[in-house]
Coordinates of C-alpha atoms in Angstrom, one line a residue:
Chain A
M1 CA 254.2 313.4 148.8
K2 CA 255.4 311.4 152.3
I3 CA 253.4 311.4 155.4
K4 CA 256.4 311.6 158.3
N5 CA 256.9 308.3 159.4
N6 CA 256.8 309.3 163.5
I7 CA 253.3 310.1 162.8
A8 CA 250.7 308.0 165.2
V9 CA 247.4 307.4 163.4
S10 CA 244.8 305.0 165.8
D11 CA 241.8 303.1 164.0
N12 CA 239.5 305.7 165.3
G13 CA 241.4 308.2 163.3
F14 CA 242.9 310.3 166.1
I15 CA 246.6 311.5 164.7
F16 CA 249.1 312.7 166.7
N17 CA 252.7 314.0 165.9
P18 CA 255.1 313.4 168.5
A19 CA 257.3 316.4 167.2
S20 CA 255.0 319.1 167.7
G21 CA 252.5 317.5 170.2
E22 CA 249.2 318.5 168.1
S23 CA 246.8 316.1 167.6
F24 CA 244.1 315.5 164.9
S25 CA 241.1 313.9 164.5
A26 CA 240.4 312.5 160.4
N27 CA 236.7 311.4 159.4
P28 CA 236.3 307.5 158.6
V29 CA 237.4 308.3 154.5
G30 CA 240.1 310.8 155.6
L31 CA 241.1 308.0 157.7
E32 CA 241.5 305.5 155.0
M33 CA 243.1 308.1 152.7
L34 CA 245.9 308.9 155.1
N35 CA 246.6 305.1 156.0
L36 CA 246.9 304.9 151.9
L37 CA 249.4 307.9 151.7
R38 CA 250.7 306.2 154.8
K39 CA 251.6 302.9 153.1
G40 CA 253.4 305.6 150.3
K41 CA 250.2 305.3 147.7
E42 CA 250.5 308.0 145.3
A43 CA 247.4 310.2 144.8
E44 CA 245.9 308.4 141.2
E45 CA 246.1 304.9 143.4
V46 CA 244.4 306.4 146.5
I47 CA 241.5 307.7 143.7
R48 CA 241.3 304.1 142.3
E49 CA 241.2 302.6 145.5
I50 CA 238.7 304.5 147.4
E51 CA 236.4 304.5 143.9
T52 CA 236.0 300.8 144.0
K53 CA 234.8 301.0 147.9
Y54 CA 232.1 304.1 147.4
Q55 CA 230.0 306.1 144.9
V56 CA 231.7 308.9 143.9
D57 CA 232.3 310.7 140.5
S58 CA 236.5 310.7 139.8
S59 CA 236.9 314.5 139.8
T60 CA 234.5 315.1 143.3
L61 CA 237.2 312.9 144.8
E62 CA 240.2 314.1 143.3
R63 CA 239.2 317.5 144.5
D64 CA 238.7 316.1 148.0
L65 CA 241.8 314.4 147.9
N66 CA 244.0 317.3 147.3
D67 CA 242.1 319.8 149.9
F68 CA 243.1 317.0 152.2
I69 CA 247.0 316.5 151.5
E70 CA 247.0 320.5 151.6
M71 CA 245.4 320.6 154.8
L72 CA 248.0 317.4 155.7
K73 CA 250.9 319.6 154.6
Q74 CA 249.4 323.1 156.2
Y75 CA 249.4 320.9 159.5
H76 CA 252.8 320.1 158.9
L77 CA 252.2 316.0 158.9
T78 CA 254.1 315.4 155.7
V79 CA 257.8 315.2 154.7
I80 CA 259.0 318.2 153.1
D81 CA 262.0 318.4 150.5
D82 CA 264.4 319.1 153.4
E83 CA 263.5 316.8 156.0
Chain B
M1 CA 267.8 306.0 203.7
L2 CA 268.4 310.0 202.8
T3 CA 266.7 312.8 204.6
I4 CA 265.9 315.6 201.6
A5 CA 264.5 319.1 202.5
V6 CA 262.2 320.6 199.6
T7 CA 260.7 323.8 199.0
G8 CA 257.8 325.0 196.9
L9 CA 255.0 323.7 198.7
N10 CA 252.4 325.7 197.5
A11 CA 250.6 323.6 195.3
I12 CA 248.1 326.3 194.3
D13 CA 246.8 327.6 190.9
S14 CA 250.6 328.9 190.1
P15 CA 252.3 326.3 191.7
G16 CA 255.6 325.9 193.3
P17 CA 257.3 322.7 192.1
G18 CA 258.1 321.2 195.5
V19 CA 254.9 318.3 195.5
A20 CA 255.7 316.8 192.2
V21 CA 259.6 317.2 193.1
I22 CA 258.7 314.6 196.0
R23 CA 256.4 312.6 194.0
G24 CA 259.4 311.9 192.1
L25 CA 262.0 311.5 195.1
K26 CA 259.2 309.2 196.8
E27 CA 259.3 307.0 193.2
A28 CA 263.4 306.8 192.9
K29 CA 264.2 303.3 192.5
S30 CA 268.2 303.8 193.5
F31 CA 267.5 304.9 197.3
D32 CA 264.5 305.5 200.3
C33 CA 264.1 308.9 201.4
R34 CA 262.4 310.6 204.4
I35 CA 261.1 314.2 203.5
I36 CA 261.4 317.8 205.3
G37 CA 259.1 320.1 203.8
L38 CA 260.3 323.8 204.3
S39 CA 257.4 326.5 204.1
Y40 CA 257.1 330.2 203.9
E41 CA 253.3 330.7 204.1
S42 CA 251.3 328.4 206.8
L43 CA 248.7 327.7 204.0
E44 CA 250.9 325.8 201.4
P45 CA 249.4 322.6 200.4
G46 CA 252.2 320.3 200.8
I47 CA 252.5 320.9 204.4
Y48 CA 249.1 318.8 204.9
M49 CA 250.2 316.0 202.5
H50 CA 251.4 314.1 205.5
D51 CA 251.7 310.8 203.0
I52 CA 254.2 312.3 201.2
V53 CA 255.9 315.2 203.5
D54 CA 257.2 313.7 206.6
K55 CA 257.8 316.9 208.8
T56 CA 257.7 320.6 207.7
Y57 CA 259.3 323.6 208.9
Q58 CA 258.8 327.3 208.5
I59 CA 261.9 329.3 207.1
P60 CA 262.0 332.7 206.6
Y61 CA 262.1 335.2 203.6
P62 CA 264.9 335.0 200.9
S63 CA 264.3 339.3 202.1
T64 CA 265.6 338.4 205.8
G65 CA 269.5 337.3 204.7
T66 CA 271.2 334.6 204.2
D67 CA 272.5 334.0 207.7
I68 CA 268.9 334.2 209.5
L69 CA 268.1 331.7 206.8
M70 CA 271.4 329.7 207.6
S71 CA 270.6 329.6 211.3
R72 CA 267.3 328.1 211.2
L73 CA 268.1 325.5 208.4
M74 CA 271.1 324.6 211.2
Y75 CA 268.2 324.3 213.7
I76 CA 266.6 322.1 210.9
H77 CA 269.5 319.7 210.8
E78 CA 270.4 319.7 214.4
K79 CA 266.6 317.9 214.5
E80 CA 266.4 316.1 210.9
K81 CA 270.1 315.5 210.2
L82 CA 269.3 316.6 206.3
D83 CA 271.2 314.8 203.6
V84 CA 270.3 317.0 200.6
V85 CA 268.4 320.6 200.3
I86 CA 266.4 321.3 197.1
P87 CA 265.2 324.9 196.7
N88 CA 262.6 325.2 194.3
F89 CA 262.1 328.9 193.9
D90 CA 263.8 331.5 191.8
A91 CA 263.6 334.1 194.3
E92 CA 265.3 331.7 196.8
L93 CA 268.0 330.5 195.1
Y94 CA 270.4 333.6 195.6
S95 CA 270.4 332.2 199.1
F96 CA 270.8 328.9 198.9
I97 CA 273.5 329.3 196.0
K98 CA 275.3 331.6 198.5
L99 CA 275.1 329.1 201.2
A100 CA 275.8 326.0 199.6
P101 CA 279.3 325.8 200.3
R102 CA 278.7 326.0 204.2
L103 CA 275.8 324.3 204.2
K104 CA 278.3 321.5 202.7
E105 CA 280.3 321.4 205.3
K106 CA 277.6 321.0 207.7
G107 CA 276.6 317.7 205.4
I108 CA 273.8 319.0 203.7
H109 CA 274.2 318.6 199.8
S110 CA 272.3 320.4 197.0
F111 CA 273.0 320.6 193.2
L112 CA 273.0 323.7 192.3
P113 CA 274.0 326.3 189.3
T114 CA 277.1 328.6 189.9
M115 CA 276.5 331.9 190.8
E116 CA 278.2 332.9 188.0
Q117 CA 275.2 331.0 185.5
F118 CA 272.5 332.0 187.7
E119 CA 273.5 335.8 187.2
E120 CA 273.9 335.4 183.5
R121 CA 271.0 334.0 182.6
H122 CA 268.7 336.8 184.4
K123 CA 266.1 338.3 182.2
V124 CA 268.1 341.6 182.2
N125 CA 271.2 339.7 180.7
L126 CA 269.1 337.6 178.1
P127 CA 270.3 339.4 175.2
A128 CA 273.8 339.3 175.9
F129 CA 273.9 335.7 177.3
G130 CA 271.8 334.4 173.4
K131 CA 274.8 336.4 171.7
K132 CA 277.5 334.6 173.6
Y133 CA 276.2 331.2 173.0
G134 CA 275.1 331.7 170.0
I135 CA 271.3 331.3 170.8
H136 CA 268.4 333.1 169.2
V137 CA 266.6 334.9 171.9
P138 CA 263.6 338.0 171.4
R139 CA 265.1 341.5 171.4
S140 CA 264.7 343.4 174.8
T141 CA 265.8 346.3 176.6
S142 CA 265.9 347.1 180.4
I143 CA 263.6 350.0 181.4
Y144 CA 263.5 352.4 184.4
T145 CA 260.7 354.6 182.8
P146 CA 257.3 354.3 180.5
N147 CA 258.8 356.6 178.1
E148 CA 261.5 354.5 177.3
M149 CA 259.0 352.7 175.6
L150 CA 258.1 354.9 172.9
Q151 CA 261.6 354.1 170.9
L152 CA 261.0 350.4 171.8
E153 CA 257.9 350.7 170.0
K154 CA 259.3 351.6 166.8
D155 CA 262.2 349.0 167.0
Y156 CA 260.0 345.9 167.8
G157 CA 256.2 347.0 166.5
W158 CA 253.1 345.9 168.9
P159 CA 252.6 344.0 170.6
L160 CA 255.4 344.3 173.5
V161 CA 256.1 341.7 176.2
V162 CA 256.0 343.3 179.4
K163 CA 258.3 341.6 182.0
G164 CA 258.9 342.0 185.6
K165 CA 262.5 341.2 187.1
Y166 CA 261.7 338.0 188.8
Y167 CA 257.9 337.0 187.6
D168 CA 255.2 338.6 185.7
A169 CA 254.6 339.0 181.6
S170 CA 251.5 340.7 180.0
L171 CA 251.1 341.6 176.3
A172 CA 250.6 344.8 176.0
Y173 CA 249.0 346.3 172.2
N174 CA 249.1 349.9 173.0
F175 CA 250.9 352.7 174.9
D176 CA 248.4 353.0 177.5
Q177 CA 248.2 349.3 178.3
A178 CA 252.3 349.0 178.7
K179 CA 251.9 351.5 180.6
S180 CA 249.7 350.5 182.7
Y181 CA 251.1 346.9 183.3
F182 CA 254.8 348.9 183.5
N183 CA 253.0 350.4 186.9
K184 CA 251.7 347.1 187.8
I185 CA 255.1 345.1 187.5
S186 CA 257.4 347.3 188.8
A187 CA 255.2 348.2 191.8
K188 CA 255.1 344.7 192.5
W189 CA 258.5 343.5 191.4
G190 CA 260.9 347.0 191.6
F191 CA 263.1 347.7 188.6
P192 CA 264.0 347.3 185.7
I193 CA 260.7 346.5 183.9
I194 CA 261.9 344.1 180.6
I195 CA 260.1 345.1 177.8
Q196 CA 260.6 342.2 175.2
E197 CA 259.9 341.9 171.3
F198 CA 256.8 339.4 171.1
V199 CA 257.8 336.6 168.8
H200 CA 254.5 335.2 167.3
G201 CA 254.1 331.1 167.2
T202 CA 254.1 327.8 169.7
E203 CA 255.5 327.6 172.8
Y204 CA 257.5 324.9 173.9
N205 CA 259.4 324.0 177.1
V206 CA 262.3 321.7 177.9
T207 CA 263.3 320.7 181.4
G208 CA 266.2 318.9 182.2
L209 CA 269.5 318.2 184.0
G210 CA 273.4 319.2 183.4
D211 CA 276.0 317.6 185.6
G212 CA 278.5 320.9 185.3
E213 CA 280.8 319.8 183.0
G214 CA 278.8 320.7 179.8
N215 CA 276.7 316.7 179.6
T216 CA 272.9 316.3 179.6
I217 CA 271.6 313.9 182.2
A218 CA 268.0 314.5 181.2
A219 CA 266.1 316.6 178.7
V220 CA 262.4 316.3 177.9
P221 CA 260.4 318.6 176.2
M222 CA 256.9 319.0 176.7
R223 CA 253.9 321.1 174.6
K224 CA 251.4 322.9 177.1
Q225 CA 247.9 322.1 176.4
Y226 CA 246.1 323.9 178.6
I227 CA 247.1 327.1 180.1
T228 CA 245.6 328.8 183.2
D229 CA 245.0 332.3 183.4
K230 CA 248.5 332.8 184.9
G231 CA 250.4 331.1 182.0
K232 CA 250.5 327.9 184.1
A233 CA 250.4 325.0 182.1
W234 CA 247.4 322.6 183.5
G235 CA 247.9 320.1 181.3
G236 CA 250.9 319.2 178.6
I237 CA 252.3 316.6 176.7
S238 CA 256.0 315.1 176.1
I239 CA 256.9 315.6 172.4
T240 CA 260.2 314.4 170.5
D241 CA 261.0 318.0 168.9
K242 CA 264.8 317.7 167.8
K243 CA 265.3 321.2 167.3
A244 CA 264.3 321.8 170.8
L245 CA 266.2 318.9 172.2
T246 CA 269.6 320.2 169.8
L247 CA 269.3 323.5 171.6
T248 CA 269.2 322.1 175.4
T249 CA 272.3 320.2 174.4
H250 CA 273.6 323.0 172.9
F251 CA 273.0 325.3 176.0
L252 CA 274.0 322.9 178.5
K253 CA 277.5 321.8 176.5
E254 CA 278.1 325.7 176.3
T255 CA 277.5 327.0 179.6
K256 CA 278.4 324.0 181.7
W257 CA 275.0 324.4 183.3
R258 CA 274.8 322.5 187.2
G259 CA 271.8 321.4 187.9
A260 CA 267.9 321.4 187.0
F261 CA 266.6 324.0 184.5
E262 CA 263.9 324.9 182.4
L263 CA 264.0 326.2 179.4
E264 CA 261.1 328.3 177.6
L265 CA 261.2 328.1 174.0
M266 CA 259.2 329.7 171.2
K267 CA 258.9 328.6 167.6
N268 CA 258.1 330.6 164.9
K269 CA 256.3 330.0 161.7
D270 CA 259.9 329.5 159.6
G271 CA 260.8 326.2 162.6
E272 CA 263.5 328.7 163.9
Y273 CA 263.8 328.6 168.0
Y274 CA 264.1 331.3 170.6
L275 CA 265.0 331.4 174.0
L276 CA 262.4 333.4 176.0
E277 CA 263.2 332.7 179.4
I278 CA 265.8 330.4 181.4
N279 CA 264.2 329.3 184.8
P280 CA 267.1 328.0 186.9
R281 CA 265.2 325.4 188.6
I282 CA 263.1 322.2 188.8
P283 CA 259.4 323.5 186.6
A284 CA 256.5 322.6 188.4
W285 CA 255.4 320.0 185.9
I286 CA 258.5 317.7 186.4
Y287 CA 256.3 314.9 187.7
L288 CA 255.6 314.3 183.4
A289 CA 259.2 314.0 183.3
V290 CA 259.6 311.1 186.3
G291 CA 256.7 309.4 184.8
V292 CA 257.9 309.4 181.0
G293 CA 261.3 307.6 182.5
Q294 CA 263.4 310.7 183.4
N295 CA 263.3 311.0 187.0
I296 CA 265.3 314.3 187.1
P297 CA 264.1 314.9 190.6
E298 CA 266.3 311.2 192.1
A299 CA 269.3 312.1 189.0
L300 CA 269.7 315.7 190.8
T301 CA 269.7 314.2 194.6
R302 CA 272.6 311.6 193.0
L303 CA 274.4 314.5 191.8
A304 CA 274.3 316.2 194.5
M305 CA 275.5 313.5 196.9
G306 CA 278.3 313.0 194.7
W307 CA 277.3 309.6 193.6
K308 CA 277.5 308.3 189.9
T309 CA 274.9 309.2 187.5
D310 CA 274.0 307.9 183.9
A311 CA 272.6 310.0 181.6
Y312 CA 268.9 309.2 180.8
E313 CA 268.7 308.1 176.6
S314 CA 265.2 308.1 176.0
Y315 CA 261.6 308.9 177.4
E316 CA 258.2 308.2 176.2
A317 CA 256.5 310.9 173.8
G318 CA 253.0 311.4 173.4
K319 CA 252.3 311.2 177.3
M320 CA 250.4 313.8 179.0
F321 CA 249.9 315.2 182.3
I322 CA 246.7 317.0 183.8
R323 CA 246.5 318.6 186.8
Y324 CA 243.8 318.8 189.3
A325 CA 242.8 320.4 192.4
W326 CA 242.0 318.2 195.2
D327 CA 240.8 319.3 198.7
M328 CA 241.8 318.3 202.0
I329 CA 240.3 318.2 205.4
V330 CA 242.6 319.6 207.8
D331 CA 242.2 320.0 211.8
L332 CA 242.5 323.5 213.1
H333 CA 245.2 322.3 215.5
E334 CA 247.8 321.6 212.8
F335 CA 247.1 325.0 210.8
E336 CA 248.0 326.3 214.4
Q337 CA 250.5 324.4 214.8
I338 CA 252.5 325.4 212.1
S339 CA 251.7 328.9 212.4
T340 CA 252.5 329.5 215.7
K341 CA 255.6 326.9 216.3
G342 CA 256.4 327.2 212.7
E343 CA 256.7 323.4 212.8
L344 CA 254.4 320.3 211.9

């Protein structure tokens, strides 16, 4: 899973897809996850990095990250195979 | 210094493009211009915007015929020495296209679609248009009686889009609603009524300019963000949608479109584009295109004058336009002047 490289993300978590004109807003943890994914990190690496910063058990974190990635896919913010 | 006549000064809730076109012309880098407004009604706001419109003349409605329009334009030309005319209403385009050669003989240039292009893209002819140029269009049928919808309801399913010949479109969810829109719209715009299959999805618009030889001089796609109850964009954002731009280039190449246009597109959930409508003129949101780097009114004027015009290669995505209403205070004598003398 890769985030589209034309997606613009501001420091405040405001996300803009220039292809569709859609915009979204991520909370601070969502923004951190998104920025790690944009750097090309795999889900396991994202979990490891977030775990070291916040008090959270890894199963909750894994579930939240999966939900978040699903949402990114649903909003067409990820690269799909034929692109 | 060019003298350019512009129509569509009705900057109201369902706005004409004139004021936005004039703003583009005033910001043109390659020429200076004087603006002559051409109005139909005494209360079109652009008439009173003296900082951007130098003088306004009333012109006769298209229904009065082209000869009357021609003689009025000749009167205006005598006084103002017009170089270019930019008509901005669908309903007046027929007259201006027809008069274009006569106007050119008198030194008034325009850059409009050919009569064939104008007729071919008509809502009534859209299915044939799509087939001819290989562009997806929603299925549609022209009808003259409400009962003809009974078959279409089976073929297309609900909801159905009920459209007028020139303007107006309503979404009907059942036969009673469809019948009521049929009656309302036909009373206003006449027959036929067009029944179009409804494509679920997101609406995108592209404005651009073709040189008449198949080349794209300008193209800017926009997504509406704020839509009024009349379906007009009150806010929108420039986007980079590649498919919409490819479709636009294809449209221009195939049709050799001459002049400005707006494509209304619907992207369905599978990412396929359907062409809903082709407006054969500049849209009211044209100032967004100017603001993101493609001054279409300027390029159109250059083409009209027969000057060398380079194609725009890029624009800025992620820029928004947000429209607003603004109250002007106007002296009664100005209203009196335009109402009684037809000039201000």
